[in-house]
mmCIF file of C-alpha atoms in Angstrom:
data_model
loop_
_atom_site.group_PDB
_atom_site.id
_atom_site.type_symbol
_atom_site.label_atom_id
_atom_site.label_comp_id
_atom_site.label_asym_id
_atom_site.label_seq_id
_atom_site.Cartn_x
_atom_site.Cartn_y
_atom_site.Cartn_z
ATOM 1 C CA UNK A 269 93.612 32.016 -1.491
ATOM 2 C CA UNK A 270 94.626 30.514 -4.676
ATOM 3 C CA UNK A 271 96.349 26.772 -5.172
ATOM 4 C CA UNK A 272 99.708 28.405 -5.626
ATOM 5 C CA UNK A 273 99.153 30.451 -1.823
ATOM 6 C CA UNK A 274 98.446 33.777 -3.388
ATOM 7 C CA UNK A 275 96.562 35.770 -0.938
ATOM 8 C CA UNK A 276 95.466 38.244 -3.234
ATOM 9 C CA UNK A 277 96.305 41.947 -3.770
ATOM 10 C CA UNK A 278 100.007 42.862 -4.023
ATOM 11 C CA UNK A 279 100.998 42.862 -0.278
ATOM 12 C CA UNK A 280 100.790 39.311 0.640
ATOM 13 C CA UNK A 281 102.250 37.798 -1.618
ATOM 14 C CA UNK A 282 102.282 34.517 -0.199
ATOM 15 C CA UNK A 283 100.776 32.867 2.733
ATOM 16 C CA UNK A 284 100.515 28.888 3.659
ATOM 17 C CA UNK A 285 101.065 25.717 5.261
ATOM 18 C CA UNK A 286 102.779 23.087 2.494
ATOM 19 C CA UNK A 287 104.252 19.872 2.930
ATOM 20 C CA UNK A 288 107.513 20.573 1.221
ATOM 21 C CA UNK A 289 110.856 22.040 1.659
ATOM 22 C CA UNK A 290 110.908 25.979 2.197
ATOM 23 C CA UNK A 291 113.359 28.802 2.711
ATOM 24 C CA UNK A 292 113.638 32.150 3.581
ATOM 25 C CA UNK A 293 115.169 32.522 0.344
ATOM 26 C CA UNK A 294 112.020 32.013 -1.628
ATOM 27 C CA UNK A 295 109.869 34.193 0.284
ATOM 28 C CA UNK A 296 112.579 36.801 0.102
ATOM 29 C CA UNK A 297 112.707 36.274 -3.523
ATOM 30 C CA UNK A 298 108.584 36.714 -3.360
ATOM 31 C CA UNK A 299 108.232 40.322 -1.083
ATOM 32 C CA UNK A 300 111.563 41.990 -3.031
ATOM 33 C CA UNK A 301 110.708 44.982 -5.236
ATOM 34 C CA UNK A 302 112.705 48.234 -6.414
ATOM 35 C CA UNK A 303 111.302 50.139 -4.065
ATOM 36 C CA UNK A 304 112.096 48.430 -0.552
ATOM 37 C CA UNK A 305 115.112 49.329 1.248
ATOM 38 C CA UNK A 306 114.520 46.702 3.669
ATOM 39 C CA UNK A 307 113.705 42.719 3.665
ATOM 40 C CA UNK A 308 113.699 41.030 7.494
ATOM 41 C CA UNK A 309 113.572 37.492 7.015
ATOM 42 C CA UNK A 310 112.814 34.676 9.500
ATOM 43 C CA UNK A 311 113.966 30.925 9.726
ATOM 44 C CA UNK A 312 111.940 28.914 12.268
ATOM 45 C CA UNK A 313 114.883 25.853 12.325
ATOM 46 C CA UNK A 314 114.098 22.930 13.856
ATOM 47 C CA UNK A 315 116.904 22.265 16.656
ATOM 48 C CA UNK A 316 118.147 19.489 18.813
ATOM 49 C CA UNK A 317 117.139 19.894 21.963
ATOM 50 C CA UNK A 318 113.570 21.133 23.963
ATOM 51 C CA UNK A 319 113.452 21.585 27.652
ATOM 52 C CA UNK A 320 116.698 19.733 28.091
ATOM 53 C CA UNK A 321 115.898 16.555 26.201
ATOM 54 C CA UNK A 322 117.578 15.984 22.889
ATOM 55 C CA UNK A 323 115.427 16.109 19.868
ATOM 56 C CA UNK A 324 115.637 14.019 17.003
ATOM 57 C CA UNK A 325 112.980 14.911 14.723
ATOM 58 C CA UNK A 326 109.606 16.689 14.564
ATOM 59 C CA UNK A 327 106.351 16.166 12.782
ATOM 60 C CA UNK A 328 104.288 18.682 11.945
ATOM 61 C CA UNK A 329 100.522 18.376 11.518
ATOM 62 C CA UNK A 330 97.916 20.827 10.272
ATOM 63 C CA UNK A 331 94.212 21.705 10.735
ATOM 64 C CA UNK A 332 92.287 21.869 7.142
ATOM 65 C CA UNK A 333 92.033 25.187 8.396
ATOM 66 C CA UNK A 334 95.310 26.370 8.950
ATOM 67 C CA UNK A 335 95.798 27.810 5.015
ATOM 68 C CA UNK A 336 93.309 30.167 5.453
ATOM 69 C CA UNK A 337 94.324 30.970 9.219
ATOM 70 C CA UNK A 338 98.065 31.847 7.821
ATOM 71 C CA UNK A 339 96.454 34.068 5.232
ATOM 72 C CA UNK A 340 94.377 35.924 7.459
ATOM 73 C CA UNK A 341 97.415 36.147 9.775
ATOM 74 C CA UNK A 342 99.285 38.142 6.702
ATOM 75 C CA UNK A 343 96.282 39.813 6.244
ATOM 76 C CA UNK A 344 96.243 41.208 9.586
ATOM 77 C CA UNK A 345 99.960 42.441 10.134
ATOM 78 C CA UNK A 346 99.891 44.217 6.389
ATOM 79 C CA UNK A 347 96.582 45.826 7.131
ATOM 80 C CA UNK A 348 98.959 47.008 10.179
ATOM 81 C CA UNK A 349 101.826 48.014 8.973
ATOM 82 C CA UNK A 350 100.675 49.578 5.649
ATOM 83 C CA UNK A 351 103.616 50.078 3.689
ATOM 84 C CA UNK A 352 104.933 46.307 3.797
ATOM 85 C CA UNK A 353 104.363 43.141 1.501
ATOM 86 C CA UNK A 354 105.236 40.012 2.822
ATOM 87 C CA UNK A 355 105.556 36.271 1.972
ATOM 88 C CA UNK A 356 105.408 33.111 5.150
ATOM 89 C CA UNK A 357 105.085 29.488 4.688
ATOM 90 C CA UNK A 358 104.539 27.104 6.979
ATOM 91 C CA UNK A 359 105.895 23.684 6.740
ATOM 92 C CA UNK A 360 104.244 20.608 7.592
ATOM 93 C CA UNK A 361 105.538 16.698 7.619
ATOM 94 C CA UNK A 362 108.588 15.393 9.031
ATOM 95 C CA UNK A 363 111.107 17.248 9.488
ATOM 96 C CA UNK A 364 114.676 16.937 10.349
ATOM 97 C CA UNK A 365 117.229 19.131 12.298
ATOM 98 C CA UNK A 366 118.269 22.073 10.472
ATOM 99 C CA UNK A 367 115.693 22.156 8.315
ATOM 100 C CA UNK A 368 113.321 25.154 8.288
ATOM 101 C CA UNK A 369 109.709 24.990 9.777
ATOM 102 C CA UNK A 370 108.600 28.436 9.441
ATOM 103 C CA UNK A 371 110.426 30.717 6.890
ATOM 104 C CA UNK A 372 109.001 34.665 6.488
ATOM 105 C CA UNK A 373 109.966 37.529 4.959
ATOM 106 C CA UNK A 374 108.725 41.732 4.690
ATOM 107 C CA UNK A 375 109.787 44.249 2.534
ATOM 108 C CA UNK A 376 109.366 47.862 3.029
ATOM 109 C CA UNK A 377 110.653 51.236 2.135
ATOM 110 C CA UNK A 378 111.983 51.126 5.776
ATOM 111 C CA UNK A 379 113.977 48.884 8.101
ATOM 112 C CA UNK A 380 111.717 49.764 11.207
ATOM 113 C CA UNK A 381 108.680 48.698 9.593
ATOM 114 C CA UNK A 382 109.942 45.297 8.056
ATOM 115 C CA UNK A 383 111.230 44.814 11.457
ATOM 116 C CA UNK A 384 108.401 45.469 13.331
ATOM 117 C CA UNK A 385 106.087 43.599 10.555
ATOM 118 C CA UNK A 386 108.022 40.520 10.642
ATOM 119 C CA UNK A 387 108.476 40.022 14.031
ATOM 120 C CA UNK A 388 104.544 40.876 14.801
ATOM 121 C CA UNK A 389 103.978 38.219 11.647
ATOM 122 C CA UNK A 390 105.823 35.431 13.562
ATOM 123 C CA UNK A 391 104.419 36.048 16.590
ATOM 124 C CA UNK A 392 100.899 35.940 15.275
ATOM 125 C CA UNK A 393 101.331 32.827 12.626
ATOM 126 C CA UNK A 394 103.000 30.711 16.460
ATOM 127 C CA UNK A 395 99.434 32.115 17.918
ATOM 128 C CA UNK A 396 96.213 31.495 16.129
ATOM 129 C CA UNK A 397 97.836 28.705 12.970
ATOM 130 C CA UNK A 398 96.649 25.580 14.193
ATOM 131 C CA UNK A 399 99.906 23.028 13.362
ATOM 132 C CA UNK A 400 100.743 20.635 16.121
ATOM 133 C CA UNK A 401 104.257 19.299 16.439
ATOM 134 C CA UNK A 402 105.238 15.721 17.804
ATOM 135 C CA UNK A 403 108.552 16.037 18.671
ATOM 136 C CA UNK A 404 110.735 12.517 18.568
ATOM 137 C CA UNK A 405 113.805 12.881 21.663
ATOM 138 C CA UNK A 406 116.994 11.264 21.812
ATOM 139 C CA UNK A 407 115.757 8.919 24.432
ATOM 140 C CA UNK A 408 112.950 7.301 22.404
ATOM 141 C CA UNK A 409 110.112 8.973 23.785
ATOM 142 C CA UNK A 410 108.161 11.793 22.501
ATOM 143 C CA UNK A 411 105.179 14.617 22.761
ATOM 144 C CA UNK A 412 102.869 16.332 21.406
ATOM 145 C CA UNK A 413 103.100 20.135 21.519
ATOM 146 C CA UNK A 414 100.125 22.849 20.408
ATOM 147 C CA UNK A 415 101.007 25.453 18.096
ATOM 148 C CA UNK A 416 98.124 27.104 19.891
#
C-alpha cells in the first residue's frame, strides 16, 4: 500500500486507517466511474449512547498493523465480488458524536453486487482490523471495547 492508501490495481482504490476527518463522500468520489450504475455507501457514526449509558466521546486506537489488515480486507471482498471497486477508511483519534468512524463505498455495474460487497466489506473491516475504541459515558466513566 502506498502513503496516499492506494491498494494497488484499479479495484481498491483506497483502503486505511488515518487520523483525520473522513466521509462517505470522498470514498464515493474515489470508487465512481462511467460505467457503475450503483455506489452503496456506509457511515459508521459515532452515537450517544451504548448499552444504555450515554456516550460522550470515543477514541479510537490502532495496531501498526491495521493499514495493511484494511487493505487485505478490500482485497478479499473485491477478489469476491469481481465486478466491484471500492474505497474504506478507517478513522482513528478522538472522535466526537456525529462524526464518522468508518466511511465505505462500492461501485458496480449492479445494485446487488455493491450491496452485497459493501455490506460483506463492513462486516469484515469490524472483524479482523485491529482498532480499539475507549468510549467516554455521560456519567464519567468509561471502557475499552475490541474491534476484534
Amino acid at each position: 500500500m502506498s502513503e496516499d492508501g492506494v491498494v494497488g490495481g484499479d479495484r481498491v482504490v483506497v483502503a486505511d486507517v488515518v487520523d483525520r476527518v473522513i466521509s462517505v463522500d470522498e470514498v464515493s468520489t474515489a470508487v465512481t466511474t462511467d460505467r457503475d450504475g450503483a455506489v452503496v455507501t456506509f457511515a459508521g457514526v459515532v452515537r450517544d449512547h451504548d448499552e444504555g449509558k450515554g456516550v460522550a466521546a470515543l477514541d479510537y486506537e490502532r495496531h501498526p498493523s491495521a493499514g495493511e489488515v484494511i487493505a487485505e480486507v478490500a482485497r478479499t471482498i473485491a477478489a469476491d465480488h469481481p465486478e466491484v471497486r471500492i474505497a474504506v477508511l478507517h478513522r482513528v483519534g478522538a472522535l466526537g458524536i456525529g462524526d464518522v468512524a468508518l466511511a465505505a463505498a462500492v461501485s458496480s455495474p449492479h445494485r446487488a453486487e455493491a450491496f452485497a460487497a459493501c455490506a460483506a466489506l463492513v462486516d469484515l473491516v469490524k472483524e479482523r482490523t485491529p482498532i480499539w475504541k475507549r468510549q467516554e459515558f455521560t456519567d464519567g466513566t468509561d471502557e475499552w471495547v475490541a474491534a476484534l
